[in-house]
Amino acid sequence: MDHSSLGCLKTIPQVMEQYRESMAPALICEGGSLTYQDLIRDAKKIACCLRRSGVRKGDRVILSIKRSADYVRVWLGTLFAGAVQITFHDGWPERLIQAAVLECSPSLVIDGSMTESFLTCRIPAEEISRISEMTDTLQGSDPFQIVYTSGSTGRPKGVVNSHFSAVDQTLAKASNRLPRYFVQNCERLLLDCSLGFVLSSYCICLCLLNGKTLVLPRREDLRTPASLEACVRRYQVDTIHVSPSRFLQYRSDPAFAQLLRQIRLLLAGSEPLSEYAAGLMCRSGCGEVIFIYGASELFGPYLTRFGRDYSGGAITYPISDYDGEIHILDDGKKPVKKGEPGELCIGGVSGKQNRYYSSEALNAEKYFAHPDFGRLYLTGDLAKEVNDGEIALLGRKDSMVKLFGIRIEPDAIEKRIMEYPGMRQAAVKVIGEGNEARLWAWYCGEGIEEQALRRHLAGSLPTYMIPSFFVKLDELPINHSGKLDRNRLGPDLCGRSDHPQRGM
């Protein structure tokens, strides 16, 4: 298909209609494969069943379906019905799920048994034709999903992503360097993350809106480097996503090294990226590395850096690689001067169309109506412009903590620790309250002596920013999404809760 002809398409079903006669493989999983023709036919059939069940345009539908071809069928079928799909994170506690369900008031919850009945139901051809007519009434600004964040603040936030934000972010076109590279060089992408993450929907759209093949592995295929390598080899996968924490955890495994040599594209993101990890990824032996940095509120990656363009040092992201508006603003919402830090704010399609569900106060706070630039999403990321038209990320605005009345940035301490020779991973956090509060550091690396590390930090940091306690681990804890699990960082990780207060 000529991707240059798709500029007028604004919704996911509109783009998918281009492939309704295609016999190319759309989906591969344990149960076999589906062509685009089969997938779209099944999705429209499911859409008819949803309409018969009373689901209407804009209704919320929860997908409670295991990793399978049926999940992708229903995911797409929900959109053809004009509804809004919701998938919760793996392993979420019941209280968070119930809070989200209460907020979004779904019209339907679809499980595996319902999917089977949908697919075996006899639907007249004219009824399926009406589905295609109905999807023509969808607008690009209409929502297609609600992604619930992990609820680290105690209450999940529902991010509403529009159809056009997905199309704009993933369709291969001249201004979308990542999708364009994927379309020109790759064929099969492995979907290895939780189906509840925005990255899952991003990968589905990146494949299906560009006529490529999505590979959906079983859970057991993702458990070890060896099982993951076998899956990549079995299904001839050429594109994977790996978080920096997961990469550092797996990098010494021979099976993972073999996996990297088989792929053409490694997408590296989901969490902040250290210079150490970036350098290792660039030397990993894969065809290309693309560092990505994004947010659920923007439907995935909004800044990218190709590994071929990285020559060491702090990662910077070219503004020109993003087809949207990027601004760095001070606390008064005024643009900062070049080289000065401020909050990274994003406009473009996603910044202007996406929102939070049922939270006008949060929308007003995070999706800010700027008098000069229009509606912007305030990312909460600190950044500054460096060189000519490049962005350097400096950490989170809310990462600053107070210790004995002094503002401290754990990110800055972590960066200094990572500069020590042989260091692989590091994390810093305040534990305790009031007079009992102390800075702790957890790290892993080879040949590192604590006193030498302390001297290294003392050469560049004030005394109050040097952690009281250092804990050496074989690996830092990682959560189910492959990110560093800061909630598990505590005294119990080293087996002792009564450390003497050294280094004060």
Coordinates of C-alpha atoms in Angstrom, one line a residue:
M1 CA 0.0 0.0 0.0
D2 CA 1.1 3.5 -0.7
H3 CA 1.5 5.1 2.7
S4 CA 1.7 8.6 1.3
S5 CA -2.0 8.3 0.3
L6 CA -3.2 7.9 3.9
G7 CA -2.8 11.4 5.1
C8 CA -6.6 11.9 5.2
L9 CA -7.3 8.9 7.4
K10 CA -8.0 9.8 11.0
T11 CA -9.2 6.6 12.7
I12 CA -7.9 3.1 13.2
P13 CA -10.8 1.3 11.4
Q14 CA -10.4 3.6 8.4
V15 CA -6.7 2.6 8.1
M16 CA -7.5 -1.0 8.6
E17 CA -10.1 -1.0 5.8
Q18 CA -7.2 -0.7 3.4
Y19 CA -6.1 -4.2 4.2
R20 CA -9.5 -6.0 4.2
E21 CA -8.6 -8.1 1.1
S22 CA -4.9 -8.7 2.1
M23 CA -3.7 -12.2 2.6
A24 CA -0.5 -11.1 4.3
P25 CA 0.0 -12.4 7.9
A26 CA -1.4 -9.9 10.4
L27 CA -1.0 -11.9 13.6
I28 CA 1.1 -14.9 14.7
C29 CA 0.7 -16.7 18.0
E30 CA 0.8 -20.2 19.4
G31 CA -2.5 -21.1 17.9
G32 CA -1.4 -20.3 14.4
S33 CA -1.7 -17.2 12.3
L34 CA -4.3 -14.8 10.9
T35 CA -4.2 -12.9 7.6
Y36 CA -5.4 -9.3 7.5
Q37 CA -8.5 -10.5 5.6
D38 CA -9.3 -13.0 8.4
L39 CA -8.6 -10.6 11.2
I40 CA -10.7 -7.8 9.8
R41 CA -13.6 -10.2 9.0
D42 CA -13.5 -11.5 12.6
A43 CA -13.2 -8.0 14.1
K44 CA -16.3 -6.8 12.1
K45 CA -18.2 -9.9 13.2
I46 CA -17.4 -9.2 16.8
A47 CA -18.4 -5.6 16.3
C48 CA -21.8 -6.7 15.1
C49 CA -22.2 -8.9 18.2
L50 CA -21.2 -6.0 20.4
R51 CA -23.8 -3.8 18.7
R52 CA -26.4 -6.5 19.2
S53 CA -25.5 -6.5 22.9
G54 CA -26.3 -2.8 23.1
V55 CA -22.8 -1.4 22.9
R56 CA -22.9 2.0 21.2
K57 CA -20.4 4.6 20.0
G58 CA -18.3 5.9 23.0
D59 CA -19.3 3.1 25.3
R60 CA -16.5 1.6 27.5
V61 CA -15.8 -2.1 27.0
I62 CA -13.4 -4.0 29.3
L63 CA -11.3 -6.8 27.7
S64 CA -10.6 -9.6 30.2
I65 CA -9.0 -12.0 27.7
K66 CA -5.7 -13.8 28.0
R67 CA -2.8 -13.3 25.6
S68 CA -4.1 -14.9 22.4
A69 CA -5.4 -14.2 18.9
D70 CA -8.8 -13.6 20.4
Y71 CA -7.5 -10.6 22.4
V72 CA -6.4 -8.9 19.2
R73 CA -9.7 -9.8 17.4
V74 CA -11.7 -8.3 20.2
W75 CA -9.4 -5.3 20.6
L76 CA -10.0 -4.4 16.9
G77 CA -13.7 -5.4 17.0
T78 CA -14.3 -3.0 19.8
L79 CA -13.0 -0.2 17.7
F80 CA -15.0 -1.2 14.7
A81 CA -18.1 -1.0 17.0
G82 CA -17.1 2.6 17.8
A83 CA -16.5 1.7 21.4
V84 CA -13.6 2.4 23.8
Q85 CA -11.5 -0.5 24.9
I86 CA -10.0 -0.9 28.4
T87 CA -7.5 -3.5 29.4
F88 CA -6.1 -3.7 33.0
H89 CA -2.5 -4.3 33.9
D90 CA -1.4 -7.9 34.7
G91 CA -1.2 -8.5 38.5
W92 CA -3.2 -5.4 39.5
P93 CA -4.7 -5.7 43.0
E94 CA -8.5 -6.1 43.0
R95 CA -9.0 -2.7 44.8
L96 CA -7.4 -0.8 41.9
I97 CA -9.4 -2.7 39.3
Q98 CA -12.6 -2.0 41.2
A99 CA -11.8 1.7 41.5
A100 CA -11.2 1.9 37.8
V101 CA -14.3 -0.1 36.9
L102 CA -16.4 2.2 39.2
E103 CA -14.9 5.3 37.4
C104 CA -15.3 4.1 33.8
S105 CA -18.8 2.5 34.1
P106 CA -18.3 -0.2 31.4
S107 CA -21.2 -1.3 29.2
L108 CA -19.7 -4.7 28.9
V109 CA -16.9 -6.9 30.2
I110 CA -15.7 -9.4 27.6
D111 CA -14.0 -12.7 28.7
G112 CA -12.8 -15.7 26.7
S113 CA -16.1 -17.5 26.7
M114 CA -17.9 -14.5 25.2
T115 CA -15.3 -14.2 22.4
E116 CA -16.0 -17.8 21.4
S117 CA -19.7 -17.2 21.2
F118 CA -19.1 -14.0 19.1
L119 CA -17.0 -15.9 16.6
T120 CA -19.5 -18.7 16.2
C121 CA -22.5 -16.5 15.8
R122 CA -24.0 -16.3 12.3
I123 CA -24.0 -12.7 11.1
P124 CA -25.7 -11.7 7.8
A125 CA -23.4 -10.1 5.2
E126 CA -25.6 -6.9 5.1
E127 CA -25.2 -6.5 8.9
I128 CA -21.4 -6.7 8.6
S129 CA -21.6 -4.1 5.7
R130 CA -23.4 -1.7 8.1
I131 CA -20.4 -1.9 10.4
S132 CA -18.2 -0.5 7.7
E133 CA -20.7 2.3 7.2
M134 CA -20.9 3.0 10.9
T135 CA -17.2 3.3 11.3
D136 CA -17.3 6.1 8.7
T137 CA -19.1 8.2 11.2
L138 CA -16.1 8.0 13.6
Q139 CA -14.0 11.1 14.0
G140 CA -10.2 11.3 14.6
S141 CA -10.9 13.1 17.9
D142 CA -13.1 10.2 19.2
P143 CA -11.6 8.0 21.9
F144 CA -10.6 4.5 21.2
Q145 CA -9.1 3.4 24.5
I146 CA -8.7 4.3 28.2
V147 CA -5.3 3.3 29.6
Y148 CA -5.1 3.2 33.4
T149 CA -1.8 4.1 34.9
S150 CA -0.2 1.9 37.6
G151 CA -1.7 4.0 40.4
S152 CA 1.5 4.8 42.2
T153 CA -0.2 7.7 43.9
G154 CA -2.9 5.4 45.3
R155 CA -5.5 5.9 42.7
P156 CA -5.3 4.9 39.0
K157 CA -5.6 7.6 36.4
G158 CA -7.5 6.8 33.2
V159 CA -5.8 8.3 30.1
V160 CA -8.1 8.7 27.1
N161 CA -6.3 8.3 23.8
S162 CA -8.0 9.4 20.5
H163 CA -8.0 7.5 17.2
F164 CA -6.0 10.2 15.4
S165 CA -3.3 10.3 18.1
A166 CA -2.7 6.6 17.5
V167 CA -2.7 7.0 13.7
D168 CA -0.5 10.1 13.9
Q169 CA 2.0 8.4 16.1
T170 CA 2.4 5.1 14.4
L171 CA 1.6 5.5 10.7
A172 CA 4.7 5.6 8.5
K173 CA 5.1 9.0 7.0
A174 CA 7.9 11.4 6.2
S175 CA 7.8 13.1 9.7
N176 CA 7.6 9.8 11.7
R177 CA 11.1 8.5 11.6
L178 CA 10.6 5.5 13.9
P179 CA 7.5 4.1 12.1
R180 CA 9.2 4.8 8.8
Y181 CA 12.3 2.9 9.7
F182 CA 10.2 0.0 11.0
V183 CA 8.2 -0.2 7.8
Q184 CA 11.3 0.0 5.6
N185 CA 13.4 -2.5 7.5
C186 CA 11.3 -4.8 9.6
E187 CA 8.5 -7.3 9.2
R188 CA 7.6 -8.9 12.6
L189 CA 7.4 -7.2 16.0
L190 CA 7.2 -9.2 19.3
L191 CA 4.6 -7.9 21.7
D192 CA 6.1 -8.8 25.0
C193 CA 4.7 -6.3 27.5
S194 CA 1.5 -6.4 29.5
L195 CA -1.6 -5.9 27.4
G196 CA -2.7 -3.1 29.8
F197 CA 0.3 -0.8 28.9
V198 CA 0.0 1.9 26.3
L199 CA 3.1 0.3 24.7
S200 CA 1.0 -2.7 23.9
S201 CA -1.5 -0.6 21.9
Y202 CA 1.3 1.3 20.3
C203 CA 2.9 -1.9 19.1
I204 CA -0.4 -3.2 17.8
C205 CA -1.0 0.0 15.8
L206 CA 2.6 0.2 14.6
C207 CA 2.2 -3.3 13.1
L208 CA -1.4 -3.4 11.9
L209 CA -1.7 0.1 10.6
N210 CA 1.5 -0.4 8.4
G211 CA 0.7 -3.9 7.1
K212 CA 3.3 -5.7 9.2
T213 CA 3.1 -8.8 11.4
L214 CA 2.4 -8.8 15.1
V215 CA 3.8 -11.8 17.1
L216 CA 2.0 -12.4 20.4
P217 CA 4.0 -14.9 22.5
R218 CA 2.8 -16.9 25.5
R219 CA 3.7 -15.8 29.0
E220 CA 6.0 -18.7 29.4
D221 CA 7.9 -17.6 26.3
L222 CA 8.9 -14.4 28.1
R223 CA 10.1 -15.8 31.4
T224 CA 13.8 -16.4 30.6
P225 CA 16.4 -15.2 28.1
A226 CA 16.5 -18.7 26.7
S227 CA 12.7 -19.0 26.2
L228 CA 12.6 -15.5 24.7
E229 CA 15.4 -16.3 22.3
A230 CA 13.6 -19.5 21.2
C231 CA 10.4 -17.5 20.6
V232 CA 12.3 -14.9 18.5
R233 CA 13.9 -17.7 16.4
R234 CA 10.8 -19.8 16.0
Y235 CA 8.6 -16.9 14.7
Q236 CA 11.4 -15.1 12.9
V237 CA 10.9 -11.9 14.9
D238 CA 13.0 -8.9 13.8
T239 CA 11.8 -6.2 16.3
I240 CA 11.6 -6.2 20.1
H241 CA 11.2 -3.7 22.9
V242 CA 13.4 -4.0 26.0
S243 CA 13.5 -1.7 29.0
P244 CA 17.0 -0.6 30.1
S245 CA 16.5 -2.4 33.4
R246 CA 15.6 -5.7 31.7
F247 CA 18.5 -5.3 29.2
L248 CA 21.0 -4.9 32.1
Q249 CA 19.5 -7.9 33.8
Y250 CA 19.7 -10.1 30.7
R251 CA 22.8 -8.7 29.0
S252 CA 25.3 -11.3 30.3
D253 CA 23.1 -14.3 29.3
P254 CA 24.4 -16.0 26.1
A255 CA 20.9 -16.7 24.9
F256 CA 20.0 -13.0 25.1
A257 CA 23.2 -12.1 23.2
Q258 CA 22.2 -14.6 20.5
L259 CA 18.7 -13.0 20.4
L260 CA 20.1 -9.6 19.9
R261 CA 22.2 -10.8 16.9
Q262 CA 19.0 -12.0 15.2
I263 CA 16.9 -8.8 15.3
R264 CA 17.0 -5.7 13.1
L265 CA 15.5 -3.2 15.5
L266 CA 15.7 -2.9 19.3
L267 CA 13.3 -0.3 20.8
A268 CA 14.7 0.8 24.2
G269 CA 12.6 2.8 26.5
S270 CA 9.8 2.8 29.1
E271 CA 12.1 4.3 31.8
P272 CA 15.1 6.7 32.0
L273 CA 18.2 5.6 30.2
S274 CA 21.7 5.8 31.6
E275 CA 24.8 6.4 29.4
Y276 CA 26.1 3.1 30.5
A277 CA 23.0 1.2 29.3
A278 CA 22.8 3.2 26.1
G279 CA 26.4 2.4 25.2
L280 CA 25.9 -1.3 25.8
M281 CA 22.8 -1.4 23.7
C282 CA 24.6 0.3 20.8
R283 CA 27.3 -2.3 21.0
S284 CA 24.9 -5.3 21.4
G285 CA 25.1 -6.6 17.8
C286 CA 21.5 -5.9 16.7
G287 CA 20.8 -4.1 13.5
E288 CA 19.6 -0.8 15.0
V289 CA 18.7 0.7 18.4
I290 CA 16.1 3.4 18.8
F291 CA 15.9 5.0 22.2
I292 CA 12.4 6.1 23.0
Y293 CA 10.9 8.3 25.7
G294 CA 7.1 8.9 26.0
A295 CA 4.0 8.7 28.1
S296 CA 0.6 7.1 28.3
E297 CA -0.9 10.6 27.9
L298 CA 0.7 10.9 24.5
F299 CA 0.1 7.4 23.2
G300 CA 3.7 6.2 23.6
P301 CA 7.0 7.5 22.3
Y302 CA 7.3 11.2 21.6
L303 CA 11.1 11.6 21.5
T304 CA 13.5 9.3 19.7
R305 CA 17.2 8.9 19.3
F306 CA 18.7 6.5 16.8
G307 CA 21.6 4.5 18.1
R308 CA 23.6 5.1 14.9
D309 CA 23.6 8.9 15.8
Y310 CA 24.6 8.3 19.4
S311 CA 28.3 8.9 20.2
G312 CA 28.3 8.7 24.0
G313 CA 27.4 11.0 26.8
A314 CA 24.0 12.0 27.9
I315 CA 21.2 11.0 25.6
T316 CA 19.6 13.9 23.6
Y317 CA 16.6 13.7 21.4
P318 CA 16.3 15.7 18.2
I319 CA 13.1 17.9 18.1
S320 CA 12.9 17.3 14.4
D321 CA 12.1 13.6 14.8
Y322 CA 8.8 14.4 16.5
D323 CA 5.9 15.6 14.3
G324 CA 4.4 18.0 16.8
E325 CA 5.0 20.9 19.1
I326 CA 7.7 20.8 21.8
H327 CA 8.1 23.6 24.3
I328 CA 10.2 24.0 27.4
L329 CA 8.4 26.2 29.9
D330 CA 9.2 27.7 33.3
D331 CA 6.9 27.6 36.3
G332 CA 5.1 30.7 34.9
K333 CA 4.5 28.8 31.6
K334 CA 6.9 31.1 29.8
P335 CA 9.5 29.6 27.3
V336 CA 12.9 29.3 28.9
K337 CA 16.1 30.4 27.1
K338 CA 18.2 27.8 25.3
G339 CA 20.3 25.8 27.8
E340 CA 18.0 26.7 30.7
P341 CA 16.0 23.9 32.4
G342 CA 12.2 23.9 32.4
E343 CA 9.2 21.5 32.0
L344 CA 8.9 19.6 28.8
C345 CA 5.4 20.3 27.2
I346 CA 4.0 18.6 24.2
G347 CA 1.4 19.8 21.7
G348 CA 0.7 18.2 18.4
V349 CA -2.2 15.8 17.9
S350 CA -1.8 13.9 21.1
G351 CA -1.3 16.9 23.3
K352 CA -4.4 18.6 21.9
Q353 CA -6.8 15.6 21.7
N354 CA -6.0 13.2 24.6
R355 CA -7.2 13.7 28.1
Y356 CA -7.9 12.1 31.5
Y357 CA -11.2 10.3 32.0
S358 CA -13.6 11.9 34.5
S359 CA -11.2 14.3 36.0
E360 CA -11.6 17.9 34.8
A361 CA -9.3 19.2 37.5
L362 CA -6.5 16.9 36.4
N363 CA -7.2 17.8 32.8
A364 CA -6.9 21.5 33.6
E365 CA -3.6 20.9 35.4
K366 CA -1.9 18.5 33.0
Y367 CA -3.4 19.4 29.6
F368 CA -2.8 23.1 29.8
A369 CA -4.5 25.7 27.5
H370 CA -1.5 27.9 26.7
P371 CA -2.4 31.4 25.5
D372 CA 0.3 31.3 22.8
F373 CA 0.8 27.6 21.9
G374 CA -2.7 26.2 22.4
R375 CA -3.4 23.0 24.4
L376 CA -0.2 21.3 25.7
Y377 CA 0.4 18.2 27.8
L378 CA 2.7 19.1 30.7
T379 CA 4.8 16.0 31.0
G380 CA 6.3 16.6 34.4
D381 CA 9.8 16.0 32.9
L382 CA 12.5 18.5 33.3
A383 CA 14.5 19.2 30.1
K384 CA 16.6 21.8 28.4
E385 CA 17.5 22.5 24.8
V386 CA 21.1 21.7 23.9
N387 CA 23.1 22.0 20.7
D388 CA 20.8 22.9 17.8
G389 CA 17.3 21.7 18.3
E390 CA 18.0 18.8 20.6
I391 CA 16.4 18.0 24.0
A392 CA 18.2 16.7 27.0
L393 CA 16.0 15.1 29.7
L394 CA 17.0 16.0 33.3
G395 CA 14.6 13.9 35.4
R396 CA 11.2 14.4 36.9
K397 CA 10.0 17.6 38.5
D398 CA 8.5 15.6 41.3
S399 CA 11.7 13.5 41.9
M400 CA 13.1 16.2 44.2
V401 CA 12.8 15.3 47.9
K402 CA 13.6 17.2 51.1
L403 CA 16.0 15.8 53.6
F404 CA 16.4 17.9 56.8
G405 CA 14.9 20.8 54.9
I406 CA 17.3 20.6 51.9
R407 CA 16.0 19.9 48.4
I408 CA 17.7 16.8 46.9
E409 CA 17.5 15.3 43.5
P410 CA 18.0 11.5 43.7
D411 CA 18.4 11.4 39.8
A412 CA 21.5 13.6 40.1
I413 CA 23.0 11.2 42.7
E414 CA 22.2 8.2 40.6
K415 CA 24.0 9.8 37.6
R416 CA 27.1 10.3 39.7
I417 CA 27.1 6.8 41.0
M418 CA 26.7 5.5 37.4
E419 CA 29.9 7.3 36.4
Y420 CA 31.9 5.1 38.7
P421 CA 33.9 2.4 36.7
G422 CA 32.3 -1.0 36.6
M423 CA 28.8 0.3 37.7
R424 CA 25.9 -1.4 36.0
Q425 CA 22.8 -0.1 37.8
A426 CA 22.0 2.3 40.6
A427 CA 19.0 3.7 42.5
V428 CA 18.7 6.2 45.3
K429 CA 15.8 6.8 47.6
V430 CA 15.0 8.4 51.0
I431 CA 13.8 6.0 53.6
G432 CA 12.3 7.1 56.9
E433 CA 10.6 10.3 58.0
G434 CA 11.6 13.3 60.0
N435 CA 14.8 12.9 62.0
E436 CA 14.9 9.2 61.0
A437 CA 15.0 10.0 57.2
R438 CA 18.2 8.8 55.4
L439 CA 19.5 8.5 51.9
W440 CA 20.0 5.0 50.7
A441 CA 21.7 3.8 47.5
W442 CA 21.4 0.3 45.9
Y443 CA 23.8 -0.6 43.1
C444 CA 25.2 -3.5 41.2
G445 CA 28.6 -3.8 39.4
E446 CA 31.9 -5.5 39.3
G447 CA 34.9 -4.8 41.6
I448 CA 33.3 -1.8 43.5
E449 CA 34.5 -1.0 47.0
E450 CA 32.1 1.1 49.0
Q451 CA 34.7 3.4 50.5
A452 CA 36.1 4.1 47.0
L453 CA 32.6 4.8 45.8
R454 CA 32.1 7.3 48.6
R455 CA 35.3 9.1 47.8
H456 CA 34.1 9.3 44.1
L457 CA 30.9 10.9 45.2
A458 CA 32.6 13.2 47.7
G459 CA 34.6 14.7 44.8
S460 CA 31.5 16.1 43.1
L461 CA 28.6 16.1 45.6
P462 CA 28.0 18.0 48.8
T463 CA 28.0 15.9 52.0
Y464 CA 24.2 15.9 52.4
M465 CA 23.8 14.3 48.9
I466 CA 26.0 11.3 49.8
P467 CA 23.9 8.3 50.8
S468 CA 24.1 7.1 54.4
F469 CA 23.8 3.5 53.3
F470 CA 25.0 1.6 50.3
V471 CA 23.6 -1.8 49.4
K472 CA 25.3 -4.0 46.8
L473 CA 23.0 -6.3 44.9
D474 CA 23.4 -8.9 42.1
E475 CA 20.6 -7.2 40.3
L476 CA 18.2 -4.4 41.1
P477 CA 14.5 -5.4 41.4
I478 CA 12.4 -5.2 38.3
N479 CA 8.6 -5.1 38.1
H480 CA 6.3 -7.0 35.7
S481 CA 6.7 -4.3 33.0
G482 CA 10.5 -4.6 33.0
K483 CA 11.1 -1.3 34.8
L484 CA 13.1 -0.7 38.0
D485 CA 10.8 -1.5 40.9
R486 CA 11.5 1.3 43.3
N487 CA 8.7 0.2 45.7
R488 CA 10.8 -2.9 46.5
L489 CA 13.9 -0.9 47.3
G490 CA 14.3 -1.1 51.1
P491 CA 16.5 -2.3 54.0
D492 CA 15.1 -5.8 53.6
L493 CA 16.8 -6.2 50.3
C494 CA 20.2 -6.5 52.1
G495 CA 18.7 -8.7 54.9
R496 CA 19.2 -6.0 57.6
S497 CA 17.0 -3.3 58.8
D498 CA 19.2 -1.8 61.5
H499 CA 22.2 -0.4 59.7
P500 CA 24.5 1.9 61.6
Q501 CA 24.2 5.4 60.3
R502 CA 27.5 5.7 58.5
G503 CA 28.8 8.5 56.5
M504 CA 26.9 11.3 58.3

